[in-house]
Amino acid sequence: MDEGILRRRLLQLGLSESSCKDFAGRFALRFGGSGEIWDKLVLVVDESDYGWPEWLEAITLLDEKVSKANGGPVSLTRMIGYIDCVAEGARSARFLEPLPEVTIDAFESYGFEVE
């Protein structure tokens, strides 16, 4: 996906200019051209108890950790799926912890299997 298109889509969701620019700059190429990954992200964010800012931060933090551990970037689709599972698991907790925190806790406890 073109970086400008991704940034505009994120801006339309009410996110800050700087977070949109940073996220789009880092991930635009990994969204591909078909729109499938964007559609999946919209679906999981809409169905989750967490908002867009927490999702973007969780994706960015997980990408940093996984890329460092595996020597390079990993599939955005797999990261979205991983964080979706983490978000679902967090629902059962008495208090909803911040998504970036529970995502990194899950990574440090269970790792992230790269295909």
Backbone as numpy.savetxt, mean C-alpha at the origin, in Angstrom:
# Nx Ny Nz CAx CAy CAz Cx Cy Cz
1.20 2.78 -15.08 0.35 3.95 -15.08 1.25 5.18 -15.08
0.85 6.16 -15.82 1.59 7.42 -15.88 1.60 8.07 -14.48
2.74 8.60 -14.11 2.88 9.23 -12.79 1.89 10.37 -12.58
1.67 11.19 -13.61 0.74 12.31 -13.49 -0.69 11.84 -13.28
-1.07 10.77 -13.96 -2.44 10.23 -13.80 -2.62 9.70 -12.39
-1.64 8.94 -11.90 -1.73 8.40 -10.54 -1.81 9.53 -9.52
-0.99 10.54 -9.69 -1.00 11.67 -8.76 -2.35 12.36 -8.75
-2.94 12.57 -9.95 -4.26 13.22 -10.03 -5.34 12.37 -9.38
-5.29 11.07 -9.58 -6.28 10.18 -8.96 -6.21 10.26 -7.44
-5.00 10.29 -6.93 -4.82 10.38 -5.48 -5.26 11.74 -4.95
-4.97 12.79 -5.70 -5.41 14.13 -5.29 -6.93 14.20 -5.23
-7.61 13.54 -6.16 -9.08 13.53 -6.18 -9.65 12.85 -4.94
-8.85 12.04 -4.27 -9.29 11.36 -3.05 -9.07 12.24 -1.82
-8.52 13.43 -2.03 -8.34 14.37 -0.92 -7.02 14.24 -0.20
-6.06 13.55 -0.80 -4.76 13.40 -0.18 -3.90 14.63 -0.44
-2.90 14.83 0.39 -2.04 16.01 0.25 -1.21 15.91 -1.02
-0.87 17.06 -1.56 -0.05 17.13 -2.78 1.27 16.40 -2.59
1.91 16.61 -1.44 3.23 15.99 -1.23 3.13 14.47 -1.14
2.12 13.95 -0.44 2.01 12.49 -0.35 1.66 11.88 -1.70
0.84 12.57 -2.49 0.49 12.08 -3.83 1.71 12.06 -4.73
2.49 13.13 -4.67 3.68 13.23 -5.51 4.69 12.15 -5.13
4.93 11.97 -3.83 5.89 10.97 -3.37 5.46 9.56 -3.76
4.19 9.24 -3.51 3.69 7.90 -3.80 3.71 7.63 -5.30
3.22 8.58 -6.07 3.18 8.40 -7.52 4.59 8.26 -8.09
5.53 9.04 -7.60 6.90 8.96 -8.07 7.53 7.61 -7.79
7.17 7.03 -6.68 7.76 5.75 -6.29 7.08 4.55 -6.96
5.75 4.62 -7.16 5.01 3.42 -7.55 4.33 3.46 -8.92
4.33 4.57 -9.60 3.56 4.69 -10.85 3.88 3.57 -11.84
5.14 3.28 -12.05 5.51 2.26 -13.02 5.04 0.87 -12.61
4.92 0.62 -11.32 4.50 -0.69 -10.85 2.99 -0.90 -10.97
2.24 0.16 -11.25 0.80 0.02 -11.45 0.48 -0.57 -12.82
1.43 -0.53 -13.74 1.19 -1.06 -15.09 0.24 -0.17 -15.86
-0.21 -0.65 -17.00 -1.04 0.16 -17.88 -2.50 -0.21 -17.92
-2.89 -1.34 -17.37 -4.26 -1.81 -17.54 -5.25 -1.23 -16.55
-4.79 -0.75 -15.42 -5.69 -0.23 -14.40 -6.15 -1.28 -13.40
-5.77 -2.53 -13.60 -6.20 -3.60 -12.70 -5.69 -3.41 -11.28
-4.43 -3.03 -11.15 -3.86 -2.86 -9.81 -4.51 -1.67 -9.11
-4.75 -0.58 -9.85 -5.45 0.56 -9.27 -6.83 0.14 -8.79
-7.57 -0.60 -9.61 -8.91 -1.05 -9.24 -8.87 -1.91 -7.99
-7.88 -2.79 -7.88 -7.74 -3.64 -6.69 -7.47 -2.79 -5.46
-6.59 -1.81 -5.59 -6.27 -0.93 -4.46 -7.51 -0.17 -4.01
-8.25 0.40 -4.94 -9.47 1.14 -4.59 -10.44 0.22 -3.85
-10.61 -0.99 -4.34 -11.53 -1.94 -3.72 -11.13 -2.27 -2.29
-9.86 -2.63 -2.08 -9.45 -3.02 -0.73 -9.46 -1.84 0.24
-9.10 -0.66 -0.22 -9.15 0.51 0.67 -10.59 0.83 1.02
-11.48 0.79 0.05 -12.90 1.08 0.31 -13.51 0.09 1.28
-13.07 -1.17 1.23 -13.64 -2.20 2.11 -12.95 -2.28 3.47
-11.87 -1.56 3.64 -11.11 -1.65 4.89 -11.57 -0.58 5.89
-11.13 -0.78 7.13 -11.42 0.19 8.18 -10.42 1.34 8.18
-9.48 1.31 7.27 -8.42 2.31 7.19 -8.62 3.21 5.98
-8.13 4.42 6.09 -8.25 5.37 4.99 -7.03 5.38 4.09
-7.15 6.18 3.04 -6.08 6.28 2.04 -4.73 6.68 2.61
-4.66 7.68 3.50 -3.33 8.06 4.00 -2.60 6.89 4.68
-3.34 6.11 5.47 -2.71 4.98 6.15 -2.30 3.89 5.17
-3.11 3.66 4.15 -2.77 2.67 3.14 -1.51 3.07 2.39
-1.41 4.33 1.97 -0.22 4.77 1.23 1.03 4.66 2.09
0.90 5.03 3.35 2.05 4.93 4.25 2.44 3.47 4.48
1.45 2.60 4.67 1.74 1.18 4.88 2.41 0.56 3.66
1.92 0.88 2.47 2.53 0.36 1.24 3.97 0.84 1.12
4.20 2.11 1.38 5.54 2.68 1.26 6.50 2.05 2.26
6.06 1.92 3.52 6.92 1.32 4.54 7.22 -0.15 4.24
6.19 -0.89 3.84 6.40 -2.30 3.51 7.35 -2.43 2.32
7.18 -1.58 1.33 8.06 -1.61 0.16 9.51 -1.36 0.57
9.73 -0.41 1.46 11.09 -0.13 1.92 11.69 -1.35 2.60
10.92 -1.98 3.49 11.42 -3.14 4.23 11.67 -4.33 3.31
10.70 -4.64 2.46 10.81 -5.81 1.60 11.91 -5.61 0.55
11.98 -4.42 -0.02 13.01 -4.13 -1.02 14.41 -4.26 -0.42
14.56 -3.78 0.80 15.86 -3.87 1.48 16.20 -5.33 1.78
15.21 -6.09 2.23 15.45 -7.49 2.59 15.70 -8.37 1.37
15.09 -8.02 0.24 15.17 -8.86 -0.95 16.02 -8.29 -2.07
16.61 -7.14 -1.84 17.52 -6.58 -2.82 16.86 -5.90 -4.01
15.59 -5.56 -3.91 14.93 -4.87 -5.01 13.43 -4.82 -4.81
12.74 -4.10 -5.69 11.29 -3.92 -5.54 10.53 -5.23 -5.77
9.36 -5.30 -5.16 8.50 -6.48 -5.30 7.16 -6.05 -5.89
6.36 -7.01 -6.21 5.06 -6.78 -6.83 4.14 -5.93 -5.95
3.61 -4.89 -6.55 2.65 -4.04 -5.85 1.38 -4.81 -5.53
0.97 -5.69 -6.41 -0.21 -6.52 -6.17 -0.03 -7.38 -4.93
1.14 -7.98 -4.78 1.41 -8.82 -3.60 1.44 -7.98 -2.33
1.99 -6.78 -2.40 2.01 -5.93 -1.21 0.60 -5.51 -0.81
-0.22 -5.18 -1.78 -1.61 -4.80 -1.49 -2.33 -5.98 -0.83
-2.15 -7.17 -1.37 -2.77 -8.36 -0.79 -2.29 -8.62 0.63
-1.01 -8.45 0.86 -0.42 -8.64 2.19 -1.03 -7.66 3.18
-1.07 -6.40 2.80 -1.60 -5.37 3.71 -3.10 -5.56 3.91
-3.81 -6.02 2.89 -5.23 -6.32 3.04 -5.43 -7.40 4.10
-4.61 -8.43 4.08 -4.69 -9.49 5.10 -4.39 -8.94 6.49
-3.38 -8.09 6.58 -3.03 -7.46 7.85 -4.20 -6.63 8.37
-4.81 -5.85 7.47 -5.95 -5.00 7.86 -7.12 -5.84 8.34
-7.38 -6.95 7.66 -8.45 -7.85 8.09 -8.17 -8.41 9.48
-6.93 -8.82 9.70 -6.56 -9.36 11.01 -6.66 -8.32 12.11
-6.35 -7.08 11.77 -6.41 -6.01 12.77 -7.84 -5.73 13.21
-8.82 -6.09 12.39 -10.22 -5.88 12.75 -10.61 -6.62 14.01
-9.98 -7.77 14.24 -10.36 -8.59 15.39 -9.77 -8.07 16.70
-8.86 -7.13 16.63 -8.26 -6.56 17.84 -9.27 -5.67 18.56
-9.07 -5.54 19.84 -9.99 -4.71 20.63 -9.95 -3.26 20.19
-8.74 -2.78 19.92 -8.56 -1.41 19.44 -7.87 -1.47 18.09
-8.33 -0.67 17.16 -7.76 -0.67 15.82 -6.43 0.08 15.85
-5.36 -0.67 15.65 -4.01 -0.09 15.62 -3.77 0.55 14.26
-2.88 1.53 14.19 -2.56 2.16 12.90 -2.04 1.12 11.89
-2.54 1.19 10.68 -2.18 0.22 9.65 -0.69 0.16 9.37
0.01 1.29 9.27 1.46 1.18 9.03 2.17 0.38 10.13
1.75 0.58 11.38 2.38 -0.13 12.50 2.11 -1.62 12.44
0.85 -2.01 12.23 0.54 -3.44 12.22 1.14 -4.12 10.99
1.29 -3.38 9.90 1.93 -3.95 8.71 3.40 -4.26 8.97
4.11 -3.33 9.58 5.52 -3.55 9.88 5.68 -4.62 10.95
4.78 -4.65 11.94 4.82 -5.71 12.95 4.65 -7.07 12.30
3.72 -7.18 11.36 3.50 -8.45 10.65 4.73 -8.84 9.85
5.32 -7.87 9.17 6.53 -8.16 8.39 7.65 -8.65 9.29
7.85 -7.98 10.43 8.94 -8.37 11.33 8.67 -9.72 11.99
7.39 -10.05 12.20 7.05 -11.34 12.83 7.01 -12.50 11.85
6.47 -12.24 10.65 6.20 -13.34 9.71 6.96 -13.24 8.39
7.55 -12.09 8.12 8.27 -11.92 6.87 7.32 -11.67 5.70
7.88 -11.74 4.51 7.13 -11.50 3.28 7.73 -12.41 2.23
6.95 -13.39 1.81 7.46 -14.34 0.83 7.39 -13.75 -0.57
8.53 -13.68 -1.20 8.61 -13.18 -2.57 8.49 -14.37 -3.50
7.71 -14.20 -4.56 7.48 -15.28 -5.51 8.76 -15.79 -6.12
